[in-house]
CSV table of C-alpha atoms in Angstrom, one decimal:
chain,number,residue,atom,x,y,z
A,1,MET,CA,23.4,-0.6,0.1
A,2,ASN,CA,25.2,-4.1,-0.1
A,3,LYS,CA,25.3,-5.0,-3.9
A,4,ASN,CA,26.1,-8.6,-3.2
A,5,ARG,CA,23.0,-9.6,-1.4
A,6,ARG,CA,20.4,-11.6,-3.3
A,7,ARG,CA,17.3,-10.4,-5.0
A,8,VAL,CA,14.3,-12.2,-3.8
A,9,TYR,CA,11.6,-10.4,-6.0
A,10,GLU,CA,11.0,-7.1,-7.7
A,11,GLY,CA,7.5,-5.8,-8.1
A,12,LYS,CA,6.3,-2.3,-9.6
A,13,ALA,CA,7.4,-0.3,-6.5
A,14,LYS,CA,9.3,-2.4,-4.4
A,15,ILE,CA,12.2,-4.9,-4.7
A,16,LEU,CA,12.7,-7.7,-1.6
A,17,TYR,CA,16.3,-8.7,-1.0
A,18,GLU,CA,17.4,-11.7,1.3
A,19,GLY,CA,17.5,-10.7,4.9
A,20,PRO,CA,20.4,-10.4,7.4
A,21,GLU,CA,18.7,-13.3,9.6
A,22,PRO,CA,16.8,-16.5,8.6
A,23,GLY,CA,13.2,-15.5,8.2
A,24,THR,CA,13.8,-12.1,7.0
A,25,LEU,CA,13.7,-10.1,4.1
A,26,VAL,CA,14.7,-6.3,3.2
A,27,GLN,CA,11.9,-4.5,1.6
A,28,HIS,CA,13.3,-1.6,-0.5
A,29,PHE,CA,11.1,1.1,-2.0
A,30,LYS,CA,11.7,2.3,-5.4
A,31,ASP,CA,10.9,5.6,-7.0
A,32,ASP,CA,8.4,3.9,-9.9
A,33,ALA,CA,5.0,5.3,-10.2
A,34,THR,CA,2.7,2.9,-12.2
A,35,ALA,CA,-1.0,2.9,-13.2
A,36,PHE,CA,-3.1,0.5,-15.2
A,37,ASN,CA,-0.9,-2.5,-14.8
A,38,LYS,CA,2.0,-0.6,-15.9
A,39,GLN,CA,0.6,0.6,-19.1
A,40,LYS,CA,1.6,4.3,-17.4
A,41,HIS,CA,5.2,4.6,-15.9
A,42,GLN,CA,7.3,7.0,-14.6
A,43,ILE,CA,10.1,7.3,-12.2
A,44,ILE,CA,9.6,10.2,-10.0
A,45,GLU,CA,12.4,11.1,-7.4
A,46,GLY,CA,11.8,11.0,-3.6
A,47,LYS,CA,8.5,9.1,-3.9
A,48,GLY,CA,9.9,5.7,-2.5
A,49,VAL,CA,11.5,7.5,0.4
A,50,ILE,CA,8.2,9.1,1.6
A,51,ASN,CA,6.1,5.9,1.1
A,52,ASN,CA,9.0,4.1,3.2
A,53,ARG,CA,8.1,6.4,6.2
A,54,ILE,CA,4.4,6.7,5.9
A,55,SER,CA,4.2,2.8,5.6
A,56,GLU,CA,6.5,2.4,8.8
A,57,PHE,CA,4.4,5.0,10.6
A,58,VAL,CA,1.2,2.8,9.7
A,59,PHE,CA,2.4,-0.4,10.7
A,60,ASN,CA,4.1,0.6,13.6
A,61,ARG,CA,0.8,1.9,14.9
A,62,LEU,CA,-0.9,-1.3,13.7
A,63,ASN,CA,1.7,-3.5,15.8
A,64,GLU,CA,1.1,-1.2,18.8
A,65,ILE,CA,-2.7,-2.0,18.6
A,66,GLY,CA,-2.0,-5.7,18.2
A,67,VAL,CA,-2.8,-6.2,14.6
A,68,PRO,CA,-0.4,-8.6,13.4
A,69,THR,CA,1.9,-7.6,10.8
A,70,HIS,CA,5.2,-8.3,8.8
A,71,PHE,CA,6.7,-5.0,9.7
A,72,ILE,CA,9.8,-5.3,11.9
A,73,ARG,CA,11.6,-1.9,11.5
A,74,ARG,CA,12.7,0.5,9.1
A,75,LEU,CA,16.5,0.2,8.3
A,76,ASN,CA,17.3,3.5,6.3
A,77,MET,CA,15.2,6.2,4.0
A,78,ARG,CA,14.5,3.4,1.5
A,79,GLU,CA,14.5,0.0,3.4
A,80,GLN,CA,12.5,-1.9,5.8
A,81,LEU,CA,13.4,-5.2,7.8
A,82,ILE,CA,10.3,-7.6,7.4
A,83,ARG,CA,9.4,-10.8,8.2
A,84,GLU,CA,9.5,-13.7,5.1
A,85,VAL,CA,5.9,-14.6,4.5
A,86,GLU,CA,4.1,-16.6,1.9
A,87,ILE,CA,1.8,-14.0,0.1
A,88,ILE,CA,-1.6,-14.6,-0.4
A,89,PRO,CA,-2.4,-14.1,-4.1
A,90,LEU,CA,-5.2,-11.6,-3.4
A,91,GLU,CA,-5.3,-7.9,-3.4
A,92,VAL,CA,-7.9,-6.9,-0.5
A,93,VAL,CA,-9.8,-3.5,-1.3
A,94,VAL,CA,-11.7,-1.9,1.5
A,95,ARG,CA,-14.1,0.8,0.2
A,96,ASN,CA,-15.9,3.6,2.3
A,97,VAL,CA,-16.6,6.1,-0.5
A,98,ALA,CA,-17.6,5.5,-4.1
A,99,ALA,CA,-14.7,6.0,-6.4
A,100,GLY,CA,-12.4,4.4,-9.0
A,101,SER,CA,-13.4,1.3,-10.7
A,102,LEU,CA,-16.4,0.9,-8.2
A,103,SER,CA,-18.0,3.9,-9.4
A,104,LYS,CA,-17.6,3.1,-13.1
A,105,ARG,CA,-18.5,-0.9,-12.6
A,106,LEU,CA,-21.8,0.2,-10.6
A,107,GLY,CA,-22.4,3.8,-12.2
A,108,LEU,CA,-22.3,5.6,-8.6
A,109,GLU,CA,-21.4,9.0,-8.4
A,110,GLU,CA,-17.6,9.4,-7.3
A,111,GLY,CA,-17.5,10.6,-3.7
A,112,ALA,CA,-20.9,9.2,-2.4
A,113,ALA,CA,-20.6,7.6,0.9
A,114,LEU,CA,-21.5,3.7,1.0
A,115,PRO,CA,-24.0,2.5,3.3
A,116,ARG,CA,-21.3,0.3,5.0
A,117,SER,CA,-17.8,-0.3,4.1
A,118,ILE,CA,-17.3,-3.1,1.4
A,119,ILE,CA,-14.4,-5.5,1.0
A,120,GLU,CA,-13.7,-6.7,-2.6
A,121,PHE,CA,-11.2,-9.4,-3.5
A,122,TYR,CA,-8.5,-9.2,-6.7
A,123,TYR,CA,-6.6,-12.1,-8.1
A,124,LYS,CA,-3.0,-11.0,-8.3
A,125,SER,CA,-2.1,-11.5,-11.9
A,126,ASP,CA,-0.5,-8.9,-14.1
A,127,GLU,CA,-1.6,-11.1,-17.3
A,128,LEU,CA,-5.1,-11.1,-16.3
A,129,GLN,CA,-5.4,-7.6,-15.0
A,130,ASP,CA,-5.9,-8.5,-11.3
A,131,PRO,CA,-9.6,-9.6,-12.0
A,132,LEU,CA,-12.3,-9.1,-9.2
A,133,VAL,CA,-13.1,-12.2,-7.7
A,134,SER,CA,-15.6,-13.9,-5.4
A,135,GLU,CA,-15.3,-15.5,-2.0
A,136,GLU,CA,-16.4,-19.0,-3.8
A,137,HIS,CA,-13.7,-18.5,-6.4
A,138,ILE,CA,-11.0,-18.2,-3.6
A,139,THR,CA,-11.8,-21.3,-1.7
A,140,ALA,CA,-12.6,-23.2,-4.8
A,141,PHE,CA,-9.2,-22.7,-6.3
A,142,GLY,CA,-7.5,-23.0,-2.8
A,143,TRP,CA,-6.0,-19.1,-2.9
A,144,ALA,CA,-7.1,-19.2,0.7
A,145,THR,CA,-8.9,-21.4,3.3
A,146,PRO,CA,-12.3,-20.3,4.5
A,147,GLN,CA,-10.8,-19.7,8.0
A,148,GLU,CA,-8.0,-17.5,6.4
A,149,LEU,CA,-10.7,-15.7,4.7
A,150,ASP,CA,-12.3,-15.0,7.9
A,151,ASP,CA,-9.2,-13.8,9.2
A,152,ILE,CA,-8.4,-11.7,6.4
A,153,MET,CA,-11.8,-10.0,6.3
A,154,ALA,CA,-11.6,-9.2,10.1
A,155,LEU,CA,-8.4,-7.7,9.8
A,156,ALA,CA,-9.4,-5.5,7.1
A,157,LEU,CA,-12.2,-4.0,8.7
A,158,ARG,CA,-10.2,-3.5,12.0
A,159,VAL,CA,-7.3,-1.9,10.0
A,160,ASN,CA,-9.9,0.4,8.1
A,161,ASP,CA,-11.5,1.5,11.4
A,162,PHE,CA,-8.1,2.5,12.9
A,163,LEU,CA,-7.0,4.1,9.5
A,164,SER,CA,-10.0,6.0,9.1
A,165,GLY,CA,-9.9,7.5,12.5
A,166,LEU,CA,-6.2,8.2,12.2
A,167,PHE,CA,-6.5,10.0,8.9
A,168,LEU,CA,-9.9,12.0,10.1
A,169,GLY,CA,-8.0,13.3,13.1
A,170,ILE,CA,-5.7,15.0,10.2
A,171,GLY,CA,-8.5,16.3,8.2
A,172,ILE,CA,-8.0,13.4,5.8
A,173,ARG,CA,-10.9,11.2,4.4
A,174,LEU,CA,-9.9,7.2,3.9
A,175,VAL,CA,-12.0,6.7,0.8
A,176,ASP,CA,-10.5,3.4,0.0
A,177,PHE,CA,-7.6,1.2,0.3
A,178,LYS,CA,-5.7,-2.0,-1.0
A,179,MET,CA,-4.2,-4.3,1.4
A,180,GLU,CA,-2.3,-7.6,0.9
A,181,PHE,CA,-1.9,-10.6,3.4
A,182,GLY,CA,1.0,-13.3,4.2
A,183,ARG,CA,1.1,-16.5,5.7
A,184,LEU,CA,3.6,-16.1,8.5
A,185,TYR,CA,5.1,-19.7,9.8
A,186,GLU,CA,6.0,-19.8,13.3
A,187,GLY,CA,7.0,-23.7,14.1
A,188,GLU,CA,3.9,-25.5,13.4
A,189,MET,CA,1.9,-22.6,13.8
A,190,VAL,CA,0.6,-20.8,10.8
A,191,ARG,CA,-1.0,-16.9,11.1
A,192,VAL,CA,-2.6,-14.4,8.8
A,193,VAL,CA,-0.6,-11.2,9.0
A,194,VAL,CA,-0.7,-7.9,7.2
A,195,ALA,CA,2.0,-7.5,4.4
A,196,ASP,CA,3.2,-5.4,1.4
A,197,GLU,CA,2.7,-1.9,2.2
A,198,ILE,CA,0.3,1.2,3.1
A,199,SER,CA,0.9,4.2,2.0
A,200,PRO,CA,-0.4,7.1,-0.4
A,201,ASP,CA,0.5,4.8,-3.3
A,202,SER,CA,-2.2,2.1,-1.7
A,203,CYS,CA,-4.8,4.3,-0.6
A,204,ARG,CA,-7.3,7.0,-1.8
A,205,LEU,CA,-6.8,9.7,0.4
A,206,TRP,CA,-9.0,13.1,-0.1
A,207,ASP,CA,-8.7,16.4,2.1
A,208,VAL,CA,-12.0,16.6,4.5
A,209,GLN,CA,-12.7,20.3,3.5
A,210,THR,CA,-11.8,20.2,0.0
A,211,ASN,CA,-11.7,16.8,-1.5
A,212,GLU,CA,-8.0,17.4,-2.8
A,213,LYS,CA,-6.7,14.2,-3.9
A,214,LEU,CA,-3.5,13.4,-1.7
A,215,ASP,CA,-2.7,10.1,-3.3
A,216,LYS,CA,-1.9,8.0,-6.4
A,217,ASP,CA,-4.9,9.5,-8.5
A,218,ARG,CA,-2.7,12.4,-8.9
A,219,PHE,CA,-0.4,10.6,-10.9
A,220,ARG,CA,-3.4,8.2,-12.6
A,221,ARG,CA,-5.0,11.3,-13.8
A,222,ASP,CA,-2.2,13.6,-14.8
A,223,LEU,CA,-3.1,16.1,-12.0
A,224,GLY,CA,0.6,16.7,-11.0
A,225,GLY,CA,2.1,17.3,-7.6
A,226,LEU,CA,2.3,13.4,-6.6
A,227,VAL,CA,5.4,13.8,-4.3
A,228,GLU,CA,4.1,17.2,-3.0
A,229,ALA,CA,0.7,15.3,-1.9
A,230,TYR,CA,2.5,12.5,-0.3
A,231,GLN,CA,4.7,14.8,1.7
A,232,GLU,CA,1.5,16.7,2.8
A,233,VAL,CA,0.1,13.5,4.3
A,234,ALA,CA,3.6,12.7,6.2
A,235,ARG,CA,3.6,16.5,7.4
A,236,ARG,CA,0.2,15.9,8.9
A,237,LEU,CA,0.8,12.6,10.3
A,238,GLY,CA,4.0,14.2,11.9
A,239,ILE,CA,6.7,12.1,10.0
A,240,LEU,CA,7.6,15.3,7.8
A,241,THR,CA,8.2,18.8,9.2
A,242,GLU,CA,7.8,22.0,7.6
A,243,GLN,CA,11.4,22.8,7.5
A,244,ASP,CA,11.9,19.3,6.0
A,245,GLN,CA,9.4,20.1,2.9
A,246,ARG,CA,11.3,23.4,2.3
A,247,GLU,CA,14.7,21.9,2.2
A,248,ARG,CA,13.9,19.1,0.1
A,249,LYS,CA,14.4,19.6,-3.9
A,250,ARG,CA,11.2,19.9,-6.0
A,251,PRO,CA,10.5,16.3,-7.4
A,252,VAL,CA,12.5,15.3,-10.8
A,253,LEU,CA,11.1,13.3,-13.5
A,254,VAL,CA,13.6,10.8,-14.5
A,255,LYS,CA,12.1,8.9,-17.1
A,256,THR,CA,8.7,8.3,-18.7
A,257,ASP,CA,7.1,5.1,-20.4
A,258,ARG,CA,3.5,5.1,-21.9
């Protein structure tokens, strides 16, 4: 890793560095596991490597089916080359099954199938704890235009359809997932593209047969085995072989902040 490169941004789980060419960035996946707006924080060895590989796999598949993304290619075990975009300050959550905050807010039994897929918007603000917002808030405050919102919702549902089928084919239920979008400037043209990452950090993934959680809820709920669960997702996707899993050392807990 070039220690002289310029750091553009550091978030909870990733660092963005200046890319090798204009209009590109290098996205570095950290081993940090955070929950509840970083009130819970651990560094778990190997998590970033697995998320990098899984997100690479998903974004490659999305690019192949014509979904526009910021992803260009994986550079190494922890880093990707991505297009520089202007991030739209929204977390877009697509829900297929009642779980997490939706169950708490509406008193729904966790695991109940929803009548249809639901899209929710959250304003990206750690200080405000990412509040739930409406389409009216988004357009009134200029976070996105009505056309951009239409594009975001269409892309979110398309990604949901694709990922639901992809995961169901390997015995995993896509309960819900979070997406981020960015504006990609190409000359005088601007288009909305899928950005950030799609990995077990940003998805709820349950085994179809057992409902075993294969996502970050293992960390949120102190279930343990987070890296092993992520490895299982990677194994089923064909990214990680059985031998790779046997040869990997068990994850090491490096630091805890509560």
